[in-house]
Tab-separated table of C-alpha atoms in Angstrom:
chain	number	residue	atom	x	y	z
W	27	UNK	CA	32.273	-32.335	-35.471
W	28	UNK	CA	33.028	-34.822	-32.757
W	29	UNK	CA	34.866	-32.224	-30.681
W	30	UNK	CA	31.917	-29.791	-30.865
W	31	UNK	CA	29.541	-32.555	-29.787
W	32	UNK	CA	31.777	-33.339	-26.811
W	33	UNK	CA	31.839	-29.645	-25.811
W	34	UNK	CA	28.038	-29.526	-25.924
W	35	UNK	CA	27.789	-32.625	-23.711
W	36	UNK	CA	30.333	-31.191	-21.259
W	37	UNK	CA	28.463	-27.844	-21.069
W	38	UNK	CA	25.179	-29.655	-20.429
W	39	UNK	CA	26.790	-31.817	-17.740
W	40	UNK	CA	28.229	-28.780	-15.957
W	41	UNK	CA	24.844	-27.087	-16.023
W	42	UNK	CA	23.110	-30.102	-14.517
W	43	UNK	CA	25.780	-30.434	-11.841
W	44	UNK	CA	25.513	-26.746	-10.972
W	45	UNK	CA	21.739	-26.769	-10.752
W	46	UNK	CA	21.599	-30.012	-8.783
W	47	UNK	CA	22.938	-28.159	-5.760
W	48	UNK	CA	19.610	-26.298	-5.466
W	49	UNK	CA	19.284	-22.764	-4.112
W	50	UNK	CA	20.684	-21.045	-1.070
W	51	UNK	CA	17.879	-19.345	0.848
W	52	UNK	CA	18.901	-16.804	3.491
W	53	UNK	CA	16.987	-15.816	6.621
W	54	UNK	CA	16.260	-12.066	6.306
W	55	UNK	CA	14.841	-10.628	9.583
W	56	UNK	CA	17.281	-8.590	11.630
W	57	UNK	CA	16.445	-8.448	15.356
W	58	UNK	CA	19.347	-6.346	16.598
W	59	UNK	CA	18.869	-3.332	18.905
W	60	UNK	CA	21.306	-1.272	16.819
W	61	UNK	CA	19.248	-1.635	13.622
W	62	UNK	CA	17.398	1.668	13.111
W	63	UNK	CA	14.680	0.038	10.914
W	64	UNK	CA	13.479	-1.935	13.946
W	65	UNK	CA	12.233	1.244	15.683
W	66	UNK	CA	9.090	3.236	14.946
W	67	UNK	CA	10.899	6.519	14.307
W	68	UNK	CA	13.777	4.795	12.463
W	69	UNK	CA	16.178	5.942	15.181
W	70	UNK	CA	18.131	3.974	17.787
W	71	UNK	CA	17.171	4.899	21.388
W	72	UNK	CA	19.344	7.628	22.835
W	73	UNK	CA	20.846	7.781	26.299
W	74	UNK	CA	18.248	7.858	29.120
W	75	UNK	CA	15.408	7.076	26.700
W	76	UNK	CA	12.213	5.331	27.721
W	77	UNK	CA	11.760	2.133	25.656
W	78	UNK	CA	8.440	0.448	24.903
W	79	UNK	CA	8.054	-3.050	23.482
W	80	UNK	CA	4.722	-4.296	22.046
W	81	UNK	CA	2.762	-6.480	24.447
W	82	UNK	CA	2.591	-9.274	21.845
W	83	UNK	CA	6.190	-9.051	20.647
W	84	UNK	CA	6.673	-12.852	20.774
W	85	UNK	CA	10.224	-12.863	19.412
W	86	UNK	CA	13.749	-12.141	20.609
W	87	UNK	CA	15.596	-8.799	20.578
W	88	UNK	CA	19.366	-8.808	20.614
W	89	UNK	CA	21.117	-6.105	22.633
W	90	UNK	CA	24.362	-7.988	23.111
W	91	UNK	CA	26.642	-5.377	21.521
W	92	UNK	CA	25.224	-2.452	23.553
W	93	UNK	CA	27.759	-2.034	26.335
W	94	UNK	CA	26.595	-0.020	29.324
W	95	UNK	CA	23.113	0.681	27.969
W	96	UNK	CA	21.345	3.253	30.186
W	97	UNK	CA	17.599	3.800	30.054
W	98	UNK	CA	15.132	5.832	32.081
W	99	UNK	CA	12.536	3.059	31.896
W	100	UNK	CA	11.333	0.105	29.879
W	101	UNK	CA	7.938	-1.504	29.141
W	102	UNK	CA	8.449	-5.249	28.702
W	103	UNK	CA	6.238	-7.446	26.489
W	104	UNK	CA	4.036	-10.236	27.788
W	105	UNK	CA	5.967	-12.759	25.681
W	106	UNK	CA	9.397	-12.432	24.079
W	107	UNK	CA	13.109	-12.325	24.897
W	108	UNK	CA	15.780	-9.708	25.505
W	109	UNK	CA	19.120	-11.285	24.622
W	110	UNK	CA	22.204	-9.861	26.367
W	111	UNK	CA	25.808	-10.841	25.800
W	112	UNK	CA	27.880	-12.224	28.655
W	113	UNK	CA	29.336	-8.819	29.509
W	114	UNK	CA	26.308	-6.780	28.513
W	115	UNK	CA	24.188	-4.876	31.053
W	116	UNK	CA	21.300	-2.416	31.255
W	117	UNK	CA	21.358	0.500	33.686
W	118	UNK	CA	18.365	2.576	34.753
W	119	UNK	CA	18.524	6.257	35.602
W	120	UNK	CA	16.036	8.542	37.281
W	121	UNK	CA	13.297	9.450	34.797
W	122	UNK	CA	13.522	13.087	33.757
W	123	UNK	CA	10.664	15.477	33.109
W	124	UNK	CA	11.294	15.562	29.347
W	125	UNK	CA	12.113	11.935	28.630
W	126	UNK	CA	12.424	10.627	25.047
W	127	UNK	CA	10.389	7.563	24.125
W	128	UNK	CA	11.405	4.872	21.624
W	129	UNK	CA	9.064	2.093	20.495
W	130	UNK	CA	10.023	-1.276	19.002
W	131	UNK	CA	8.423	-1.745	15.580
W	132	UNK	CA	8.082	-5.496	15.142
W	133	UNK	CA	5.412	-7.597	16.799
W	134	UNK	CA	4.235	-11.186	16.526
W	135	UNK	CA	6.059	-14.385	15.675
W	136	UNK	CA	8.603	-14.733	12.878
W	137	UNK	CA	7.370	-17.719	10.870
W	138	UNK	CA	9.510	-20.224	9.015
W	139	UNK	CA	6.558	-20.538	6.586
W	140	UNK	CA	6.509	-16.797	5.751
W	141	UNK	CA	7.958	-16.139	2.259
W	142	UNK	CA	8.816	-12.557	3.279
W	143	UNK	CA	11.394	-13.930	5.747
W	144	UNK	CA	13.459	-15.702	3.072
W	145	UNK	CA	15.681	-14.409	0.294
W	146	UNK	CA	17.358	-16.207	-2.581
W	147	UNK	CA	14.429	-17.230	-4.765
W	148	UNK	CA	12.961	-15.398	-7.739
W	149	UNK	CA	10.054	-12.963	-7.360
W	150	UNK	CA	8.273	-14.956	-10.041
W	151	UNK	CA	8.291	-18.146	-7.942
W	152	UNK	CA	5.000	-19.110	-6.254
W	153	UNK	CA	4.765	-18.629	-2.503
W	154	UNK	CA	5.124	-22.373	-1.856
W	155	UNK	CA	8.585	-22.337	-3.465
W	156	UNK	CA	9.783	-19.068	-1.901
W	157	UNK	CA	10.120	-20.826	1.469
W	158	UNK	CA	12.787	-23.541	1.897
W	159	UNK	CA	12.315	-26.570	-0.336
W	160	UNK	CA	13.753	-30.062	0.064
W	161	UNK	CA	16.611	-29.335	-2.385
W	162	UNK	CA	17.581	-25.965	-0.839
W	163	UNK	CA	20.540	-25.059	1.356
W	164	UNK	CA	19.477	-22.864	4.304
W	165	UNK	CA	21.683	-20.012	5.559
W	166	UNK	CA	20.852	-18.652	9.032
W	167	UNK	CA	22.328	-15.467	10.605
W	168	UNK	CA	25.835	-15.592	12.048
W	169	UNK	CA	26.279	-16.803	15.610
W	170	UNK	CA	26.906	-13.281	16.959
W	171	UNK	CA	23.445	-12.132	15.824
W	172	UNK	CA	20.118	-12.864	17.468
W	173	UNK	CA	17.918	-15.406	15.710
W	174	UNK	CA	14.379	-16.495	16.501
W	175	UNK	CA	11.860	-18.448	14.405
W	176	UNK	CA	8.554	-20.262	14.832
W	177	UNK	CA	8.828	-23.679	13.185
W	178	UNK	CA	6.151	-24.883	10.719
W	179	UNK	CA	3.274	-27.017	11.952
W	180	UNK	CA	3.985	-29.754	9.395
W	181	UNK	CA	7.174	-31.738	8.869
W	182	UNK	CA	9.306	-30.278	6.079
W	183	UNK	CA	12.672	-31.147	4.607
W	184	UNK	CA	15.787	-29.244	3.535
W	185	UNK	CA	19.100	-30.418	2.182
W	186	UNK	CA	21.386	-28.550	4.620
W	187	UNK	CA	21.543	-25.758	7.210
W	188	UNK	CA	24.482	-23.524	8.101
W	189	UNK	CA	25.187	-20.092	9.572
W	190	UNK	CA	26.453	-17.236	7.427
W	191	UNK	CA	29.831	-17.160	9.185
W	192	UNK	CA	30.428	-20.875	8.541
W	193	UNK	CA	31.187	-22.517	5.208
W	194	UNK	CA	30.270	-26.037	6.204
W	195	UNK	CA	26.676	-26.936	7.093
W	196	UNK	CA	25.599	-28.611	10.314
W	197	UNK	CA	25.682	-32.343	10.333
W	198	UNK	CA	22.392	-34.172	10.690
W	199	UNK	CA	22.914	-34.952	14.378
W	200	UNK	CA	24.071	-31.345	15.104
W	201	UNK	CA	20.916	-29.996	13.492
W	202	UNK	CA	18.748	-32.418	15.469
W	203	UNK	CA	20.360	-31.293	18.753
W	204	UNK	CA	19.183	-27.732	18.102
W	205	UNK	CA	15.600	-28.759	18.818
W	206	UNK	CA	16.154	-27.912	22.508
W	207	UNK	CA	17.389	-24.362	21.823
W	208	UNK	CA	15.128	-21.372	22.414
W	209	UNK	CA	15.802	-19.944	18.988
W	210	UNK	CA	13.439	-22.551	17.503
W	211	UNK	CA	9.895	-22.243	18.806
W	212	UNK	CA	6.910	-24.441	18.017
W	213	UNK	CA	5.076	-27.532	19.107
W	214	UNK	CA	7.861	-29.728	17.751
W	215	UNK	CA	11.064	-29.513	15.714
W	216	UNK	CA	9.547	-29.937	12.248
W	217	UNK	CA	12.451	-29.170	9.857
W	218	UNK	CA	14.594	-32.188	9.006
W	219	UNK	CA	17.296	-33.168	6.556
W	220	UNK	CA	16.104	-34.935	3.422
W	221	UNK	CA	17.226	-38.534	3.027
W	222	UNK	CA	17.373	-38.525	-0.782
W	223	UNK	CA	17.831	-36.181	-3.724
W	224	UNK	CA	15.050	-35.632	-6.225
W	225	UNK	CA	15.467	-32.751	-8.671
W	226	UNK	CA	12.103	-33.391	-10.370
W	227	UNK	CA	10.061	-33.698	-7.162
W	228	UNK	CA	7.785	-30.911	-5.805
W	229	UNK	CA	9.181	-28.382	-3.340
W	230	UNK	CA	7.761	-30.276	-0.340
W	231	UNK	CA	5.756	-33.438	0.083
W	232	UNK	CA	2.352	-31.931	0.842
W	233	UNK	CA	-0.395	-34.199	-0.575
W	234	UNK	CA	-3.124	-32.813	1.705
W	235	UNK	CA	-2.179	-29.146	1.219
W	236	UNK	CA	-1.710	-28.455	4.951
W	237	UNK	CA	1.672	-26.795	4.533
W	238	UNK	CA	0.402	-24.677	1.624
W	239	UNK	CA	-2.551	-23.556	3.742
W	240	UNK	CA	-0.170	-22.527	6.534
W	241	UNK	CA	1.777	-20.409	4.035
W	242	UNK	CA	-1.363	-18.905	2.513
W	243	UNK	CA	-2.774	-17.992	5.939
W	244	UNK	CA	0.186	-15.588	6.180
W	245	UNK	CA	0.189	-14.398	2.545
W	246	UNK	CA	-3.492	-13.948	1.687
W	247	UNK	CA	-3.945	-10.754	3.773
W	248	UNK	CA	-1.056	-9.230	1.787
W	249	UNK	CA	-2.439	-9.980	-1.694
W	250	UNK	CA	-4.119	-6.605	-2.253
W	251	UNK	CA	-5.529	-5.449	-5.588
W	252	UNK	CA	-5.086	-7.665	-8.666
W	253	UNK	CA	-3.590	-5.413	-11.402
W	254	UNK	CA	-4.440	-7.673	-14.381
W	255	UNK	CA	-7.643	-8.529	-16.231
W	256	UNK	CA	-7.271	-12.328	-16.409
W	257	UNK	CA	-4.984	-13.513	-13.581
W	258	UNK	CA	-3.404	-16.945	-13.900
W	259	UNK	CA	-3.949	-19.810	-11.494
W	260	UNK	CA	-0.504	-21.021	-10.432
W	261	UNK	CA	0.115	-24.059	-8.245
W	262	UNK	CA	1.407	-23.104	-4.828
W	263	UNK	CA	0.612	-19.401	-5.195
W	264	UNK	CA	-1.766	-17.887	-2.633
W	265	UNK	CA	-2.800	-14.790	-4.643
W	266	UNK	CA	-3.920	-14.149	-8.194
W	267	UNK	CA	-0.895	-14.312	-10.466
W	268	UNK	CA	-0.339	-11.463	-12.933
W	269	UNK	CA	2.299	-12.426	-15.458
W	270	UNK	CA	3.048	-14.894	-18.223
W	271	UNK	CA	3.430	-18.666	-18.430
W	272	UNK	CA	5.052	-21.003	-20.948
W	273	UNK	CA	4.073	-24.671	-20.533
W	274	UNK	CA	6.366	-27.481	-21.732
W	275	UNK	CA	6.217	-31.256	-21.810
W	276	UNK	CA	7.664	-33.461	-19.089
W	277	UNK	CA	10.491	-34.452	-21.457
W	278	UNK	CA	12.087	-30.998	-21.215
W	279	UNK	CA	15.229	-30.836	-19.089
W	280	UNK	CA	14.961	-28.079	-16.470
W	281	UNK	CA	18.717	-27.156	-16.549
W	282	UNK	CA	18.631	-26.677	-20.332
W	283	UNK	CA	15.333	-24.752	-20.201
W	284	UNK	CA	16.649	-22.508	-17.437
W	285	UNK	CA	19.787	-21.675	-19.406
W	286	UNK	CA	17.707	-20.894	-22.494
W	287	UNK	CA	15.338	-18.619	-20.567
W	288	UNK	CA	18.251	-16.772	-18.959
W	289	UNK	CA	19.650	-16.083	-22.414
W	290	UNK	CA	16.301	-15.001	-23.872
W	291	UNK	CA	15.396	-12.613	-21.046
W	292	UNK	CA	18.863	-11.317	-20.206
W	293	UNK	CA	18.094	-7.846	-21.604
W	294	UNK	CA	14.868	-7.678	-19.527
W	295	UNK	CA	16.560	-8.543	-16.239
W	296	UNK	CA	15.924	-5.082	-14.742
W	297	UNK	CA	12.154	-5.225	-15.339
W	298	UNK	CA	11.279	-8.910	-15.259
W	299	UNK	CA	11.771	-11.938	-13.023
W	300	UNK	CA	11.348	-15.557	-14.147
W	301	UNK	CA	11.209	-18.994	-12.593
W	302	UNK	CA	11.479	-22.503	-14.095
W	303	UNK	CA	9.779	-25.291	-12.140
W	304	UNK	CA	8.352	-28.778	-12.263
W	305	UNK	CA	4.584	-28.757	-11.956
W	306	UNK	CA	2.639	-31.067	-9.669
W	307	UNK	CA	1.186	-32.804	-12.748
W	308	UNK	CA	4.579	-33.891	-14.085
W	309	UNK	CA	5.407	-31.095	-16.472
W	310	UNK	CA	7.661	-28.066	-16.792
W	311	UNK	CA	6.534	-24.441	-16.845
W	312	UNK	CA	8.202	-21.043	-17.001
W	313	UNK	CA	6.673	-18.227	-14.960
W	314	UNK	CA	7.409	-14.597	-15.897
W	315	UNK	CA	6.480	-11.643	-13.697
W	316	UNK	CA	7.079	-7.886	-13.514
W	317	UNK	CA	9.337	-6.602	-10.751
W	318	UNK	CA	7.323	-3.380	-10.545
W	319	UNK	CA	3.850	-2.524	-11.829
W	320	UNK	CA	2.233	-4.997	-14.167
W	321	UNK	CA	2.554	-4.209	-17.890
W	322	UNK	CA	0.777	-6.316	-20.503
W	323	UNK	CA	3.130	-5.262	-23.308
W	324	UNK	CA	6.312	-6.337	-21.494
W	325	UNK	CA	4.833	-9.685	-20.459
W	326	UNK	CA	3.625	-10.512	-23.983
W	327	UNK	CA	6.977	-9.591	-25.503
W	328	UNK	CA	8.918	-11.636	-22.927
W	329	UNK	CA	6.648	-14.656	-23.420
W	330	UNK	CA	7.109	-14.540	-27.188
W	331	UNK	CA	10.905	-14.211	-26.836
W	332	UNK	CA	11.039	-17.300	-24.592
W	333	UNK	CA	8.816	-19.276	-26.968
W	334	UNK	CA	10.953	-18.445	-30.014
W	335	UNK	CA	14.167	-19.307	-28.170
W	336	UNK	CA	12.851	-22.697	-27.018
W	337	UNK	CA	11.498	-23.583	-30.462
W	338	UNK	CA	14.860	-22.714	-32.003
W	339	UNK	CA	16.412	-25.254	-29.616
W	340	UNK	CA	13.894	-27.943	-30.674
W	341	UNK	CA	12.083	-27.847	-27.325
W	342	UNK	CA	8.352	-28.428	-27.643
W	343	UNK	CA	6.101	-25.652	-26.300
W	344	UNK	CA	2.644	-26.824	-25.260
W	345	UNK	CA	1.001	-23.433	-24.569
W	346	UNK	CA	1.625	-19.818	-23.639
W	347	UNK	CA	-0.592	-17.642	-21.411
W	348	UNK	CA	-0.664	-14.041	-20.282
W	349	UNK	CA	-2.780	-12.279	-17.654
W	350	UNK	CA	-4.428	-9.808	-20.033
W	351	UNK	CA	-4.645	-6.043	-19.875
W	352	UNK	CA	-3.402	-3.997	-16.958
W	353	UNK	CA	-6.074	-2.821	-14.517
W	354	UNK	CA	-6.167	0.297	-12.341
W	355	UNK	CA	-7.189	0.261	-8.717
W	356	UNK	CA	-10.623	1.953	-8.643
W	357	UNK	CA	-11.812	0.472	-5.355
W	358	UNK	CA	-11.903	3.848	-3.608
W	359	UNK	CA	-14.014	5.385	-6.371
W	360	UNK	CA	-16.369	2.397	-6.362
W	361	UNK	CA	-16.798	2.739	-2.602
W	362	UNK	CA	-17.513	6.482	-2.820
W	363	UNK	CA	-20.014	6.310	-5.698
W	364	UNK	CA	-22.902	4.972	-3.533
W	365	UNK	CA	-22.205	7.572	-0.841
W	366	UNK	CA	-22.122	10.477	-3.301
W	367	UNK	CA	-24.715	9.260	-5.802
W	368	UNK	CA	-27.443	8.169	-3.364
W	369	UNK	CA	-28.471	11.733	-2.318
W	370	UNK	CA	-28.800	12.792	-5.965
W	371	UNK	CA	-30.951	9.743	-6.742
W	372	UNK	CA	-33.197	10.497	-3.765
W	373	UNK	CA	-33.597	14.149	-4.828
W	374	UNK	CA	-34.421	13.088	-8.371
W	375	UNK	CA	-37.107	10.710	-7.100
W	376	UNK	CA	-38.597	13.491	-4.966
W	377	UNK	CA	-38.616	15.751	-8.029
W	378	UNK	CA	-40.501	13.147	-10.060
W	379	UNK	CA	-42.950	12.668	-7.176
W	380	UNK	CA	-43.712	16.397	-6.995
W	381	UNK	CA	-44.322	16.500	-10.735
W	382	UNK	CA	-46.609	13.504	-10.446
W	383	UNK	CA	-48.733	15.315	-7.831
W	384	UNK	CA	-49.147	18.321	-10.187
W	385	UNK	CA	-46.573	20.640	-8.636
W	386	UNK	CA	-45.180	23.096	-11.150
W	387	UNK	CA	-41.497	23.756	-11.717
W	388	UNK	CA	-41.940	27.219	-10.154
W	389	UNK	CA	-43.332	25.755	-6.909
W	390	UNK	CA	-40.497	23.248	-6.703
W	391	UNK	CA	-37.888	25.955	-7.356
W	392	UNK	CA	-39.357	28.303	-4.723
W	393	UNK	CA	-39.502	25.492	-2.172
W	394	UNK	CA	-35.870	24.610	-2.816
W	395	UNK	CA	-34.929	28.297	-2.482
W	396	UNK	CA	-36.686	28.508	0.891
W	397	UNK	CA	-34.923	25.372	2.110
W	398	UNK	CA	-31.583	26.733	0.931
W	399	UNK	CA	-32.153	30.111	2.584
W	400	UNK	CA	-33.151	28.513	5.882
W	401	UNK	CA	-30.039	26.343	5.831
W	402	UNK	CA	-27.914	29.386	4.980
W	403	UNK	CA	-29.422	31.429	7.820
W	404	UNK	CA	-28.871	28.574	10.225
W	405	UNK	CA	-25.237	28.294	9.166
W	406	UNK	CA	-24.822	32.058	9.551
W	407	UNK	CA	-26.231	32.004	13.097
W	408	UNK	CA	-24.020	29.070	13.957
W	409	UNK	CA	-20.941	30.922	12.703
W	410	UNK	CA	-21.891	33.968	14.770
W	411	UNK	CA	-22.274	31.811	17.856
W	412	UNK	CA	-18.997	30.022	17.252
W	413	UNK	CA	-17.172	33.252	16.378
W	414	UNK	CA	-18.269	36.102	18.706
W	415	UNK	CA	-20.499	35.608	21.715
W	416	UNK	CA	-23.366	38.071	21.875
W	417	UNK	CA	-26.213	38.864	24.263
W	418	UNK	CA	-29.736	40.259	24.117
W	419	UNK	CA	-30.884	43.652	25.494
W	420	UNK	CA	-34.153	43.343	27.401
W	421	UNK	CA	-36.625	46.259	27.377
W	422	UNK	CA	-39.590	46.148	29.706
W	423	UNK	CA	-42.736	48.170	29.070
W	424	UNK	CA	-43.845	49.872	32.279
W	425	UNK	CA	-46.671	52.291	32.983
W	426	UNK	CA	-44.374	55.255	32.487
W	427	UNK	CA	-42.411	56.139	29.382
W	428	UNK	CA	-39.071	56.611	31.205
W	429	UNK	CA	-36.718	53.803	32.267
W	430	UNK	CA	-34.730	54.311	35.451
W	431	UNK	CA	-31.106	53.166	35.418
W	432	UNK	CA	-30.036	53.812	39.036
W	433	UNK	CA	-31.741	52.406	42.093
W	434	UNK	CA	-33.723	55.394	43.479
W	435	UNK	CA	-35.239	55.005	46.895
W	436	UNK	CA	-38.971	55.182	47.015
W	437	UNK	CA	-39.553	54.549	43.371
W	438	UNK	CA	-43.166	53.726	44.182
W	439	UNK	CA	-43.906	57.391	44.976
W	440	UNK	CA	-44.621	58.770	41.554
W	441	UNK	CA	-44.195	62.542	41.500
W	442	UNK	CA	-41.875	63.360	44.379
W	443	UNK	CA	-39.333	60.718	43.398
W	444	UNK	CA	-39.530	61.746	39.755
W	445	UNK	CA	-38.644	65.346	40.677
W	446	UNK	CA	-35.798	64.188	42.931
W	447	UNK	CA	-34.494	61.842	40.292
W	448	UNK	CA	-34.451	64.689	37.736
W	449	UNK	CA	-32.364	66.802	40.106
W	450	UNK	CA	-29.838	64.046	40.928
W	451	UNK	CA	-26.315	64.236	39.684
W	452	UNK	CA	-25.596	62.385	36.481
W	453	UNK	CA	-23.072	60.206	38.313
W	454	UNK	CA	-25.868	58.692	40.391
W	455	UNK	CA	-27.861	57.624	37.345
W	456	UNK	CA	-30.901	59.074	35.653
W	457	UNK	CA	-33.740	58.394	33.368
W	458	UNK	CA	-33.859	58.012	29.609
W	459	UNK	CA	-36.765	57.607	27.283
W	460	UNK	CA	-37.584	54.095	26.167
W	461	UNK	CA	-37.498	54.193	22.362
W	462	UNK	CA	-39.750	51.137	22.169
W	463	UNK	CA	-42.476	52.594	24.319
W	464	UNK	CA	-44.393	55.851	24.334
W	465	UNK	CA	-46.073	56.926	27.563
W	466	UNK	CA	-49.838	57.270	27.408
W	467	UNK	CA	-49.636	59.973	30.105
W	468	UNK	CA	-47.380	62.058	27.870
W	469	UNK	CA	-49.732	61.651	24.984
W	470	UNK	CA	-52.597	62.841	27.141
W	471	UNK	CA	-50.572	65.867	28.287
W	472	UNK	CA	-49.454	66.751	24.776
W	473	UNK	CA	-52.842	66.101	23.320
W	474	UNK	CA	-53.803	64.143	20.346
W	475	UNK	CA	-53.674	65.591	16.870
W	476	UNK	CA	-55.724	62.848	15.313
W	477	UNK	CA	-57.888	60.053	16.542
W	478	UNK	CA	-57.897	57.289	14.007
W	479	UNK	CA	-60.949	55.696	15.532
W	480	UNK	CA	-63.127	58.816	14.932
W	481	UNK	CA	-64.332	59.906	11.496
W	482	UNK	CA	-61.763	62.090	9.737
W	483	UNK	CA	-62.986	65.551	8.630
W	484	UNK	CA	-61.109	68.367	6.986
W	485	UNK	CA	-62.477	70.956	9.416
W	486	UNK	CA	-61.392	68.923	12.416
W	487	UNK	CA	-57.885	68.502	10.988
W	488	UNK	CA	-57.648	72.260	10.326
W	489	UNK	CA	-58.741	73.146	13.881
W	490	UNK	CA	-56.211	70.783	15.403
W	491	UNK	CA	-53.345	72.141	13.329
W	492	UNK	CA	-54.248	75.787	14.096
W	493	UNK	CA	-54.424	75.040	17.831
W	494	UNK	CA	-50.955	73.453	17.775
W	495	UNK	CA	-49.525	76.405	15.835
W	496	UNK	CA	-50.956	78.882	18.331
W	497	UNK	CA	-49.404	76.954	21.253
W	498	UNK	CA	-46.029	77.024	19.587
W	499	UNK	CA	-46.269	80.811	18.963
W	500	UNK	CA	-47.110	81.434	22.610
W	501	UNK	CA	-44.137	79.373	23.734
W	502	UNK	CA	-41.822	81.322	21.429
W	503	UNK	CA	-43.072	84.704	22.692
W	504	UNK	CA	-42.528	83.693	26.273
């Protein structure tokens, strides 16, 4: 029994020693020219390409390993750096007619206070603890890579800083001497080594919340839609938190709780992320979050598994919380409903108004049909105008029933010119009868069969018809 007790004490001691070293948080941004993800088209500029950098780039670009780089042209930013190695050079050729253009993707400063720039912490951790904390060891890119960062506006602390190609961290005086280097931008060198170790202290000493506000100014625009019904309010998190929480007393030991949670959620490691932390109100809590889309069922099950595991180890659980049911993003539909529904509401109100003023359903239907037909005819005319151009034929009513095509000299002389025009060759033009106009002179010559203005009699009609028949017989005999 005594040997088993000693093993338990030794295991607990090793856990506490291991976790007292804190976390290693790595700087993630890669600013190298040869990295394809840094370019808009995900392709490194080819030979004799034209390169464009954003005007507000405000960070460094490393082209040290590009030996003999040749470009046809380059658009430099208003602020930023191009970092060349000692033997590196850029050559410019004559711009060709079909030059290829490459554009740098990144723009703006790279902030120390941006959680997206750091790796090593859990996705379930609040934003305040995803950036370097006072108990964390910071790993910067190797010395052969380009590094550039804008320091925070408030003094912060870390335990150590080193580069990825070095095993030993910088000493305190070596780190302080880096304040004069261009890699670290800002009003002052605000990251310092901590003077003491405190495993139960908050991530940073920020009583006024200035550092948290600097972090949230970067993170709030990225929050997006909240996929849960009842999001949790988590200290140090800038967005609404969708996940689960298990609250413990201040007597709980974080190393033991962390080991227990790892064992309870080991089978959910692909779907879930978790984080054990000291709260600002002197307590311990476990945060559980989905790695992908939020799922209420998985969060509830994981929370219950953690609770049962802790209770089996005689660790008091104060409360458990979950963020409720999963929600779908219907913001687009909500935005379109007023645009689509308003016309129907207006038409319905008009319909009620017409009924109020004693218009029948038939009148309303006929009016709508007329409006629809006019709109349809207008659309048809518009399609004809946009499709095939067409013109109008103009017919002018003149005193005579014939329209002259060719220019005939002396058209003002009525009879002589008419006879000459009839004898002209067809190649010089001629006359044709206007189908929209009937000459009064011809009617007088041919005679009238009926006069609608005079009283109509059967004898008169018979005389007129017999006279016309006789004229036709004479013409046939001749």
